[in-house]
Short mmCIF file of C-alpha atoms in Angstrom, two decimals:
data_model
loop_
_atom_site.label_atom_id
_atom_site.label_comp_id
_atom_site.label_asym_id
_atom_site.label_seq_id
_atom_site.Cartn_x
_atom_site.Cartn_y
_atom_site.Cartn_z
CA MET A 1 -13.61 17.84 -94.85
CA MET A 2 -10.37 17.58 -93.48
CA ARG A 3 -7.54 19.33 -95.46
CA PRO A 4 -4.53 17.34 -96.71
CA ARG A 5 -2.40 19.82 -94.58
CA GLN A 6 -4.20 19.36 -91.35
CA ALA A 7 -4.35 15.44 -91.90
CA PHE A 8 -0.70 15.45 -92.50
CA PHE A 9 0.01 17.65 -89.15
CA LEU A 10 -2.14 15.24 -87.03
CA ALA A 11 -0.66 12.12 -88.01
CA GLY A 12 2.53 13.48 -87.19
CA LEU A 13 1.32 14.23 -83.62
CA ILE A 14 -0.03 10.67 -83.13
CA LEU A 15 3.27 9.17 -84.45
CA SER A 16 5.61 11.34 -82.18
CA GLY A 17 3.00 10.69 -79.26
CA SER A 18 3.39 6.82 -79.82
CA PHE A 19 7.55 7.38 -79.96
CA LEU A 20 7.67 9.10 -76.86
CA THR A 21 5.08 6.32 -74.97
CA LEU A 22 7.62 3.43 -76.51
CA LEU A 23 10.54 5.32 -75.13
CA PHE A 24 9.47 5.97 -72.11
CA PHE A 25 8.60 2.06 -71.42
CA HIS A 26 12.09 1.25 -72.17
CA THR A 27 14.25 3.41 -70.06
CA ASN A 28 15.07 2.88 -66.61
CA VAL A 29 13.49 6.60 -65.70
CA GLY A 30 9.93 5.46 -66.96
CA TYR A 31 10.24 2.07 -65.29
CA GLY A 32 11.15 3.76 -61.87
CA PHE A 33 8.45 5.95 -62.34
CA ILE A 34 5.63 3.34 -62.60
CA ARG A 35 7.70 0.50 -60.67
CA PRO A 36 5.00 -0.60 -57.97
CA THR A 37 6.03 -0.07 -54.45
CA THR A 38 6.93 -3.51 -52.42
CA VAL A 39 4.86 -3.67 -49.31
CA ASP A 40 6.38 -5.91 -46.36
CA LEU A 41 3.62 -8.10 -45.39
CA GLY A 42 5.92 -9.79 -42.57
CA GLU A 43 6.48 -12.88 -44.36
CA SER A 44 10.22 -12.60 -44.40
CA GLU A 45 12.50 -13.92 -41.61
CA GLU A 46 14.54 -10.87 -41.44
CA ALA A 47 11.47 -8.85 -40.59
CA GLN A 48 10.23 -10.21 -37.46
CA PRO A 49 12.54 -9.51 -34.54
CA SER A 50 12.50 -11.53 -31.82
CA PRO A 51 12.10 -10.04 -28.12
CA ARG A 52 14.58 -10.82 -25.53
CA TYR A 53 12.88 -12.62 -22.74
CA LYS A 54 14.10 -11.88 -18.96
CA PRO A 55 15.39 -15.51 -17.60
CA ALA A 56 12.89 -17.31 -15.55
CA PRO A 57 13.70 -17.18 -11.63
CA SER A 58 15.64 -19.84 -10.11
CA TYR A 59 13.59 -19.83 -7.35
CA THR A 60 9.90 -19.33 -6.80
CA PRO A 61 8.41 -19.19 -3.48
CA PRO A 62 5.58 -21.69 -2.29
CA PRO A 63 2.03 -20.60 -2.59
CA ILE A 64 0.92 -18.82 0.23
CA GLN A 65 -1.40 -20.11 3.18
CA ASP A 66 -4.45 -18.19 4.31
CA PRO A 67 -3.62 -17.87 7.95
CA PHE A 68 -7.34 -17.95 9.04
CA PRO A 69 -8.59 -20.76 7.62
CA ALA A 70 -11.32 -21.31 10.06
CA LEU A 71 -12.74 -18.21 8.94
CA ALA A 72 -14.19 -19.47 5.70
CA THR A 73 -16.97 -21.47 6.91
CA ALA A 74 -17.48 -20.05 10.58
CA ASN A 75 -17.50 -16.38 12.35
CA PRO A 76 -14.39 -15.55 14.76
CA PRO A 77 -14.44 -16.76 18.33
CA PRO A 78 -14.83 -14.22 20.69
CA ILE A 79 -11.68 -12.07 21.89
CA PRO A 80 -10.37 -11.99 25.37
CA THR A 81 -13.13 -10.97 27.85
CA TYR A 82 -10.86 -8.04 29.59
CA ASN A 83 -10.36 -6.46 25.85
CA VAL A 84 -14.25 -5.94 25.13
CA ALA A 85 -14.72 -2.44 24.92
CA GLU A 86 -17.79 -1.12 26.78
CA ARG A 87 -20.61 -0.24 24.83
CA ASP A 88 -20.35 3.41 23.43
CA ALA A 89 -17.06 3.80 25.35
CA TRP A 90 -16.24 6.96 23.24
CA ARG A 91 -18.92 8.97 24.61
CA ARG A 92 -17.78 8.24 28.41
CA HIS A 93 -14.75 9.72 26.93
CA GLY A 94 -16.24 12.87 25.78
CA LEU A 95 -16.16 12.09 22.12
CA GLU A 96 -18.18 13.72 19.07
CA VAL A 97 -18.37 10.46 17.18
CA PRO A 98 -16.59 6.86 17.31
CA PRO A 99 -13.03 7.18 16.41
CA PRO A 100 -12.67 5.11 12.91
CA LEU A 101 -9.52 3.28 12.16
CA ILE A 102 -9.06 3.09 8.49
CA ILE A 103 -6.64 0.28 7.16
CA GLY A 104 -5.37 1.00 3.67
CA PHE A 105 -5.08 -2.48 1.35
CA THR A 106 -3.33 -3.14 -1.75
CA ARG A 107 -1.48 -6.59 -1.67
CA SER A 108 -0.61 -9.28 0.76
CA TRP A 109 -3.97 -10.75 2.20
CA PRO A 110 -2.15 -12.57 4.80
CA MET A 111 -0.83 -9.53 5.88
CA LEU A 112 -3.82 -7.26 6.09
CA LEU A 113 -5.78 -10.03 7.69
CA GLN A 114 -3.12 -10.24 10.56
CA ALA A 115 -3.58 -6.45 11.35
CA VAL A 116 -7.26 -6.47 11.28
CA VAL A 117 -7.88 -9.20 13.43
CA SER A 118 -4.83 -7.89 16.01
CA TYR A 119 -6.76 -4.75 16.24
CA ILE A 120 -10.18 -6.43 16.90
CA THR A 121 -8.65 -8.96 19.79
CA ALA A 122 -6.96 -5.59 20.86
CA GLY A 123 -10.15 -4.21 21.92
CA TRP A 124 -10.98 -2.18 18.87
CA PRO A 125 -14.58 -2.72 18.01
CA PRO A 126 -14.74 -3.95 14.31
CA GLU A 127 -17.76 -1.87 13.35
CA GLN A 128 -15.40 1.08 13.64
CA ILE A 129 -12.65 -0.24 11.32
CA TYR A 130 -12.81 0.74 7.72
CA VAL A 131 -10.63 -1.39 5.37
CA VAL A 132 -9.99 0.29 2.22
CA GLU A 133 -9.64 -1.85 -0.82
CA ASN A 134 -7.03 -0.17 -3.21
CA THR A 135 -6.51 -2.81 -5.57
CA GLY A 136 -7.44 -1.46 -9.04
CA MET A 137 -9.31 -4.74 -9.31
CA GLN A 138 -12.57 -2.80 -9.62
CA GLN A 139 -15.58 -5.23 -8.85
CA ALA A 140 -13.45 -8.64 -8.82
CA ASN A 141 -12.85 -9.04 -5.11
CA ALA A 142 -16.63 -7.95 -4.02
CA ARG A 143 -17.85 -10.31 -6.72
CA GLY A 144 -15.29 -13.21 -5.52
CA GLN A 145 -13.63 -13.61 -8.75
CA LEU A 146 -10.19 -13.77 -7.56
CA THR A 147 -8.31 -16.50 -5.77
CA LEU A 148 -5.78 -16.37 -2.78
CA GLN A 149 -2.86 -16.52 -5.11
CA HIS A 150 -3.92 -13.53 -6.94
CA PRO A 151 -1.83 -10.62 -5.82
CA TRP A 152 -4.48 -8.33 -5.45
CA TYR A 153 -6.78 -10.89 -3.79
CA LEU A 154 -8.96 -9.98 -0.74
CA ASN A 155 -11.77 -11.85 0.54
CA HIS A 156 -14.91 -9.34 1.50
CA THR A 157 -16.61 -12.55 2.66
CA SER A 158 -14.12 -12.75 5.73
CA LEU A 159 -14.04 -9.20 6.41
CA LYS A 160 -17.48 -9.00 6.69
CA ARG A 161 -17.45 -12.21 9.22
CA LEU A 162 -15.22 -10.20 11.39
CA GLY A 163 -17.62 -7.19 11.46
CA VAL A 164 -15.24 -4.75 9.67
CA LYS A 165 -16.31 -1.89 6.78
CA ILE A 166 -15.15 -2.09 3.27
CA VAL A 167 -14.34 0.52 1.58
CA GLN A 168 -13.32 0.41 -2.46
CA THR A 169 -10.92 3.33 -4.33
CA PRO A 170 -12.31 3.75 -7.78
CA VAL A 171 -8.98 3.31 -8.95
CA LEU A 172 -5.31 2.20 -7.77
CA LEU A 173 -4.03 5.14 -5.90
CA SER A 174 -0.66 5.70 -4.78
CA PHE A 175 0.24 6.11 -0.98
CA ALA A 176 -0.06 9.84 -0.82
CA GLN A 177 -3.21 9.59 -3.26
CA LEU A 178 -4.50 6.95 -0.55
CA GLN A 179 -4.07 9.26 2.51
CA ASN A 180 -5.85 12.21 0.55
CA PHE A 181 -8.74 9.71 0.05
CA TYR A 182 -8.86 9.13 4.04
CA LEU A 183 -9.52 12.97 4.25
CA SER A 184 -12.26 12.85 1.72
CA LEU A 185 -13.96 9.76 3.84
CA SER A 186 -13.89 12.55 6.95
CA TYR A 187 -15.73 14.79 4.54
CA ALA A 188 -18.05 12.06 3.56
CA HIS A 189 -18.52 10.88 7.05
CA SER A 190 -18.19 14.38 8.89
CA TRP A 191 -15.50 12.97 10.97
CA PRO A 192 -13.42 15.46 13.06
CA TYR A 193 -10.87 13.13 13.55
CA TYR A 194 -9.76 9.46 12.27
CA PHE A 195 -7.09 6.74 13.06
CA TRP A 196 -5.19 5.67 10.14
CA GLY A 197 -3.00 2.55 10.01
CA HIS A 198 -0.07 0.38 8.02
CA MET A 199 -1.66 -3.03 6.95
CA ASP A 200 2.05 -4.41 7.90
CA VAL A 201 1.67 -4.67 11.77
CA LEU A 202 0.68 -6.80 14.53
CA ALA A 203 -1.03 -4.79 17.44
CA LEU A 204 -1.49 -6.17 20.78
CA SER A 205 -2.62 -4.54 24.06
CA HIS A 206 -0.24 -4.00 26.99
CA GLU A 207 -1.80 -7.10 28.69
CA ASN A 208 0.89 -7.84 31.20
CA GLY A 209 0.52 -3.86 32.41
CA PHE A 210 2.70 -0.87 31.65
CA GLU A 211 3.85 1.61 34.18
CA GLY A 212 1.84 4.97 34.24
CA LEU A 213 -0.66 3.46 31.74
CA THR A 214 -2.40 0.50 32.73
CA PRO A 215 -2.31 -2.24 35.07
CA ARG A 216 -2.42 -6.15 34.42
CA ALA A 217 -5.29 -7.23 31.99
CA GLY A 218 -8.01 -8.50 34.69
CA ASP A 219 -6.98 -6.28 37.19
CA PRO A 220 -9.30 -3.33 38.02
CA GLY A 221 -8.42 0.18 36.03
CA TYR A 222 -6.83 -2.24 33.07
CA LYS A 223 -7.36 -0.33 29.87
CA SER A 224 -6.94 -2.34 26.45
CA LEU A 225 -5.10 -0.46 23.22
CA TYR A 226 -8.39 0.73 22.29
CA SER A 227 -9.18 2.28 25.89
CA LEU A 228 -5.56 3.96 25.76
CA CYS A 229 -6.14 5.27 22.20
CA LEU A 230 -9.73 7.07 23.45
CA GLU A 231 -8.11 8.32 26.55
CA GLU A 232 -5.20 10.11 24.00
CA LEU A 233 -7.70 11.64 21.57
CA ASN A 234 -9.50 12.71 24.40
CA ARG A 235 -6.78 14.21 25.94
CA THR A 236 -5.51 15.79 22.66
CA LEU A 237 -8.84 17.62 21.90
CA SER A 238 -9.25 18.99 25.72
CA THR A 239 -5.42 20.40 25.49
CA ASP A 240 -4.23 21.06 22.19
CA GLU A 241 -6.25 23.43 19.53
CA ARG A 242 -3.17 23.39 16.78
CA TRP A 243 -2.64 19.30 17.19
CA GLY A 244 -1.88 17.45 13.58
CA THR A 245 -1.13 14.14 14.45
CA ARG A 246 -0.52 11.78 17.28
CA PHE A 247 2.15 8.76 16.60
CA PHE A 248 1.59 5.53 17.97
CA ALA A 249 5.12 3.23 16.74
CA TYR A 250 5.67 6.34 14.45
CA ASP A 251 2.59 6.60 12.01
CA HIS A 252 2.20 2.89 11.58
CA LEU A 253 -1.02 3.85 13.68
CA THR A 254 -1.84 7.41 13.57
CA LEU A 255 -4.47 10.13 14.85
CA GLN A 256 -5.17 12.53 12.27
CA ASN A 257 -6.71 15.77 12.48
CA PRO A 258 -8.56 16.44 9.16
CA ARG A 259 -8.30 20.38 9.56
CA ALA A 260 -4.69 20.50 9.95
CA LEU A 261 -4.12 18.28 6.82
CA GLU A 262 -6.58 20.61 4.74
CA ASP A 263 -4.35 23.70 6.21
CA ILE A 264 -1.27 22.19 4.57
CA GLY A 265 -2.71 21.14 1.15
CA GLY A 266 -2.92 17.50 1.80
CA TRP A 267 -0.54 15.00 1.04
CA ASN A 268 1.63 15.88 -2.29
CA THR A 269 0.66 13.35 -4.40
CA LEU A 270 3.61 13.92 -6.84
CA ILE A 271 5.89 12.65 -4.26
CA PRO A 272 3.73 9.14 -4.41
CA TYR A 273 5.87 6.89 -2.05
CA TYR A 274 8.94 7.45 0.21
CA MET A 275 9.75 10.89 1.11
CA THR A 276 6.33 11.96 0.93
CA ASP A 277 5.81 11.01 4.94
CA CYS A 278 8.67 13.57 5.27
CA ASP A 279 7.16 16.07 3.29
CA THR A 280 3.88 16.20 5.11
CA TYR A 281 4.85 15.86 8.34
CA THR A 282 7.30 18.50 8.12
CA ARG A 283 4.79 20.82 6.40
CA PHE A 284 2.53 20.26 9.63
CA LEU A 285 5.38 21.69 11.64
CA MET A 286 5.87 24.62 9.36
CA ARG A 287 2.27 25.41 10.00
CA ASN A 288 2.74 25.18 13.56
CA TRP A 289 0.29 21.84 13.94
CA THR A 290 1.88 19.57 16.95
CA GLN A 291 3.00 16.12 16.45
CA LYS A 292 3.46 14.03 19.43
CA ASP A 293 4.20 10.41 20.18
CA SER A 294 1.93 8.65 22.43
CA ASN A 295 1.64 5.18 23.63
CA CYS A 296 -1.56 2.65 23.87
CA GLY A 297 -0.10 -0.73 23.12
CA VAL A 298 2.30 -2.66 21.38
CA VAL A 299 2.08 -1.99 17.48
CA THR A 300 4.56 -4.06 15.86
CA ASP A 301 6.40 -3.41 12.58
CA THR A 302 6.17 -6.79 10.40
CA SER A 303 6.97 -8.67 7.07
CA VAL A 304 5.47 -12.10 7.96
CA ALA A 305 1.89 -13.29 9.58
CA LEU A 306 1.43 -15.82 12.32
CA ASP A 307 0.69 -19.39 11.21
CA ASP A 308 -2.90 -19.46 12.50
CA LEU A 309 -4.60 -16.16 13.64
CA LEU A 310 -6.30 -18.18 16.00
CA ALA A 311 -3.32 -17.29 18.30
CA LEU A 312 -4.68 -13.79 18.76
CA TYR A 313 -7.83 -15.09 20.20
CA ARG A 314 -5.55 -17.13 22.45
CA ASP A 315 -6.78 -20.63 21.53
CA PRO A 316 -4.52 -23.07 23.55
CA SER A 317 -4.33 -25.69 20.56
CA VAL A 318 -2.61 -23.16 18.71
CA THR A 319 1.40 -23.08 18.80
CA PRO A 320 2.23 -18.91 18.27
CA GLY A 321 4.48 -18.91 15.46
CA PHE A 322 4.76 -17.04 12.14
CA ARG A 323 5.51 -17.72 8.66
CA ASP A 324 7.18 -15.57 5.79
CA PRO A 325 4.41 -14.68 2.97
CA ASN A 326 7.33 -14.60 0.62
CA PRO A 327 10.16 -16.29 1.89
CA PRO A 328 13.69 -16.58 0.43
CA PRO A 329 15.27 -19.74 -0.82
CA PRO A 330 15.50 -22.59 1.62
CA PRO A 331 17.67 -21.73 4.46
CA SER A 332 20.40 -24.18 5.32
CA GLU A 333 20.16 -26.59 8.11
CA GLU A 334 21.39 -24.41 10.73
CA ASP A 335 19.75 -21.21 9.72
CA ASP A 336 16.35 -23.09 9.75
CA LYS A 337 17.22 -24.40 13.19
CA GLU A 338 17.68 -20.89 14.56
CA MET A 339 14.72 -19.59 12.97
CA HIS A 340 12.28 -22.43 14.55
CA ALA A 341 14.74 -22.80 18.06
CA ARG A 342 11.93 -20.96 19.94
CA ASN A 343 8.73 -22.32 18.44
CA PHE A 344 6.44 -23.37 21.43
CA PRO A 345 4.76 -26.52 21.94
CA ARG A 346 1.47 -25.44 22.83
CA GLY A 347 -0.09 -22.05 23.88
CA PRO A 348 -0.49 -21.26 27.48
CA ASP A 349 -4.27 -21.44 28.89
CA ASP A 350 -3.88 -18.41 30.84
CA PRO A 351 -4.84 -15.52 28.11
CA VAL A 352 -2.07 -13.21 29.60
CA GLU A 353 0.43 -16.07 29.80
CA TYR A 354 -0.13 -16.19 26.46
CA TRP A 355 -0.09 -12.82 25.34
CA LYS A 356 3.59 -12.99 26.49
CA LYS A 357 4.58 -15.65 24.01
CA LEU A 358 2.71 -13.40 21.46
CA LEU A 359 5.08 -10.78 22.46
CA GLU A 360 7.79 -12.90 22.22
CA VAL A 361 7.22 -13.78 18.55
CA ALA A 362 6.22 -10.17 17.63
CA ASP A 363 9.53 -9.43 18.93
CA ARG A 364 11.28 -12.02 16.48
CA MET A 365 8.59 -10.94 13.59
CA PHE A 366 10.44 -7.02 13.85
CA HIS A 367 13.81 -8.75 14.00
CA TYR A 368 13.40 -10.69 10.95
CA LYS A 369 11.61 -7.78 9.08
CA HIS A 370 14.59 -5.23 9.72
CA GLY A 371 17.52 -7.89 9.17
CA ASP A 372 18.82 -9.12 5.82
CA ARG A 373 15.55 -10.24 4.51
CA GLY A 374 14.45 -6.71 3.32
CA ARG A 375 11.55 -4.69 4.45
CA ASN A 376 8.66 -4.68 1.40
CA THR A 377 9.44 -8.39 0.50
CA TRP A 378 6.13 -9.45 2.10
CA GLN A 379 4.11 -7.26 -1.03
CA SER A 380 5.55 -9.79 -3.85
CA GLY A 381 4.61 -13.43 -1.96
CA GLN A 382 1.52 -14.13 -4.50
CA HIS A 383 2.37 -15.31 -8.02
CA GLY A 384 -0.58 -16.59 -9.24
CA GLY A 385 -4.19 -15.47 -11.02
CA GLN A 386 -2.57 -15.01 -14.57
CA ALA A 387 -6.02 -15.81 -16.30
CA GLU A 388 -8.11 -14.05 -13.97
CA PRO A 389 -9.46 -10.18 -13.88
CA PHE A 390 -7.50 -7.31 -13.78
CA TYR A 391 -4.33 -9.40 -13.41
CA TYR A 392 -1.10 -7.54 -13.56
CA ASP A 393 2.64 -9.14 -13.20
CA SER A 394 3.35 -8.77 -9.81
CA SER A 395 7.15 -8.54 -10.27
CA GLY A 396 6.67 -6.09 -12.92
CA PHE A 397 4.25 -3.93 -10.27
CA SER A 398 7.26 -4.17 -8.28
CA GLU A 399 9.63 -2.84 -10.72
CA ALA A 400 7.36 -0.05 -11.79
CA LEU A 401 6.45 1.26 -8.02
CA GLU A 402 10.46 1.35 -7.55
CA VAL A 403 10.60 3.62 -10.76
CA LEU A 404 7.98 5.79 -9.22
CA THR A 405 9.44 5.76 -5.95
CA GLU A 406 12.89 7.25 -7.23
CA ALA A 407 10.94 9.71 -9.55
CA GLY A 408 9.35 10.95 -6.40
CA LYS A 409 11.99 11.66 -4.37
CA GLU A 410 13.65 13.70 -6.86
CA VAL A 411 10.50 15.76 -6.69
CA PHE A 412 10.86 16.29 -3.37
CA ARG A 413 14.73 17.18 -3.88
CA ARG A 414 13.46 19.64 -6.43
CA LYS A 415 10.53 20.99 -4.68
CA TRP A 416 12.87 21.59 -1.56
CA GLY A 417 16.32 22.37 -2.83
CA HIS A 418 17.33 19.82 -0.31
CA GLY A 419 18.34 16.37 -0.43
CA ASN A 420 17.00 14.93 2.99
CA CYS A 421 14.26 15.31 5.28
CA ASP A 422 15.70 17.61 7.81
CA LEU A 423 14.29 20.32 5.75
CA ILE A 424 14.03 23.26 8.47
CA ALA A 425 17.04 23.05 11.05
CA GLY A 426 19.18 21.68 7.94
CA GLY A 427 17.68 23.68 5.26
CA GLY A 428 16.54 26.92 6.84
CA LEU A 429 13.18 26.28 5.07
CA LYS A 430 9.82 27.65 5.52
CA PHE A 431 6.37 26.79 3.93
CA GLU A 432 6.16 29.27 1.57
CA ASP A 433 9.73 28.25 0.27
CA GLN A 434 8.18 25.03 -1.97
CA TRP A 435 9.71 24.96 -5.72
CA LYS A 436 11.28 28.59 -4.85
CA VAL A 437 14.67 28.00 -4.04
CA LEU A 438 17.85 26.51 -5.76
CA LYS A 439 19.50 23.16 -4.84
CA ASP A 440 21.47 23.90 -1.90
CA TRP A 441 23.97 21.15 -2.78
CA GLU A 442 25.15 22.86 -5.83
CA ASN A 443 25.92 26.43 -3.94
#
């Protein structure tokens, strides 16, 4: 039984607790303590910021055209007979393996197709040409899932009709990474040498003859572009134990010694684009690997493609002319007249005379690229493919490359402590000085 004093004490505790509870709920302190938190569910207009979009372009180039539509349904025609290589001609030049020609591709199908067809028609056996698809599109091109206007479109069927080999990189590589990928191919195929070339070129043999190299096509002793490359390779292997590269029109076509590239540690992948050639070629010199210029034909640096690649097969029904895959806004009437002033009414029947017309067109193509148009505008000619696999905004890709390029230039400057390509004579630098010197422009 509870005693009276204990009952009185318990009743006091109960009354005191009730009073404090009422006080807690009737004060700001209590309200603030238990007040529920307001959760923003995004329903307020003020809580939804609007992104600021870039203005729509004032001009969109027209869709690109396939420069070899006949290849979609039929095999290519024969090349000029005087450029057809003898069977196993490389053996006659004392070579260990047939020399591969590697051409890397990322964007602009018309430009790649032109480069490949021009080398084939200049005599390079198609089975010795390796197109490296470096698009990042995984199997989309191999499966035929992309269309012509997709920036990274490549037609595997057309390339196989030409007879060339296709190698795919597992992911999209930078230029420097791609060069090291070529080196890995030399290991996989046991190549003691290989040629590699840019895809933005038009290659022609010296079909009108070249003093000291070859007589005119059709005359005894004539040598095609491929034959002259075999000769240069044989001469290099026979006379130079420390050969690193041989340049044909700078590195637009290059003969590479894998041993030399291995000796300098490969291309510097932290300098992904511009200045990476300067870095690599200078390291060859620092390690006493020779680099010489040679001449095997006309390898033209270009940003445009021939209207119809049947011209390279000397089809007299085709007029040699070219088309910009990423043309600027329509020119004035006077500019347009000048651009087309030297178009020919028809290709000549004689293949060498036709070659002269092609050479003139190639010269115009070179000056078009190195004029006011810009060197790399050809890379951004395709603007479709938005709903297709692995699509990436073309202009965004170009902008990202510019950022990576500038970052690579800064890496070059910090690596060598020097601001330009004149590392040896201008900077007094040696191979061992990489990342060990202060910036010479701050002295």
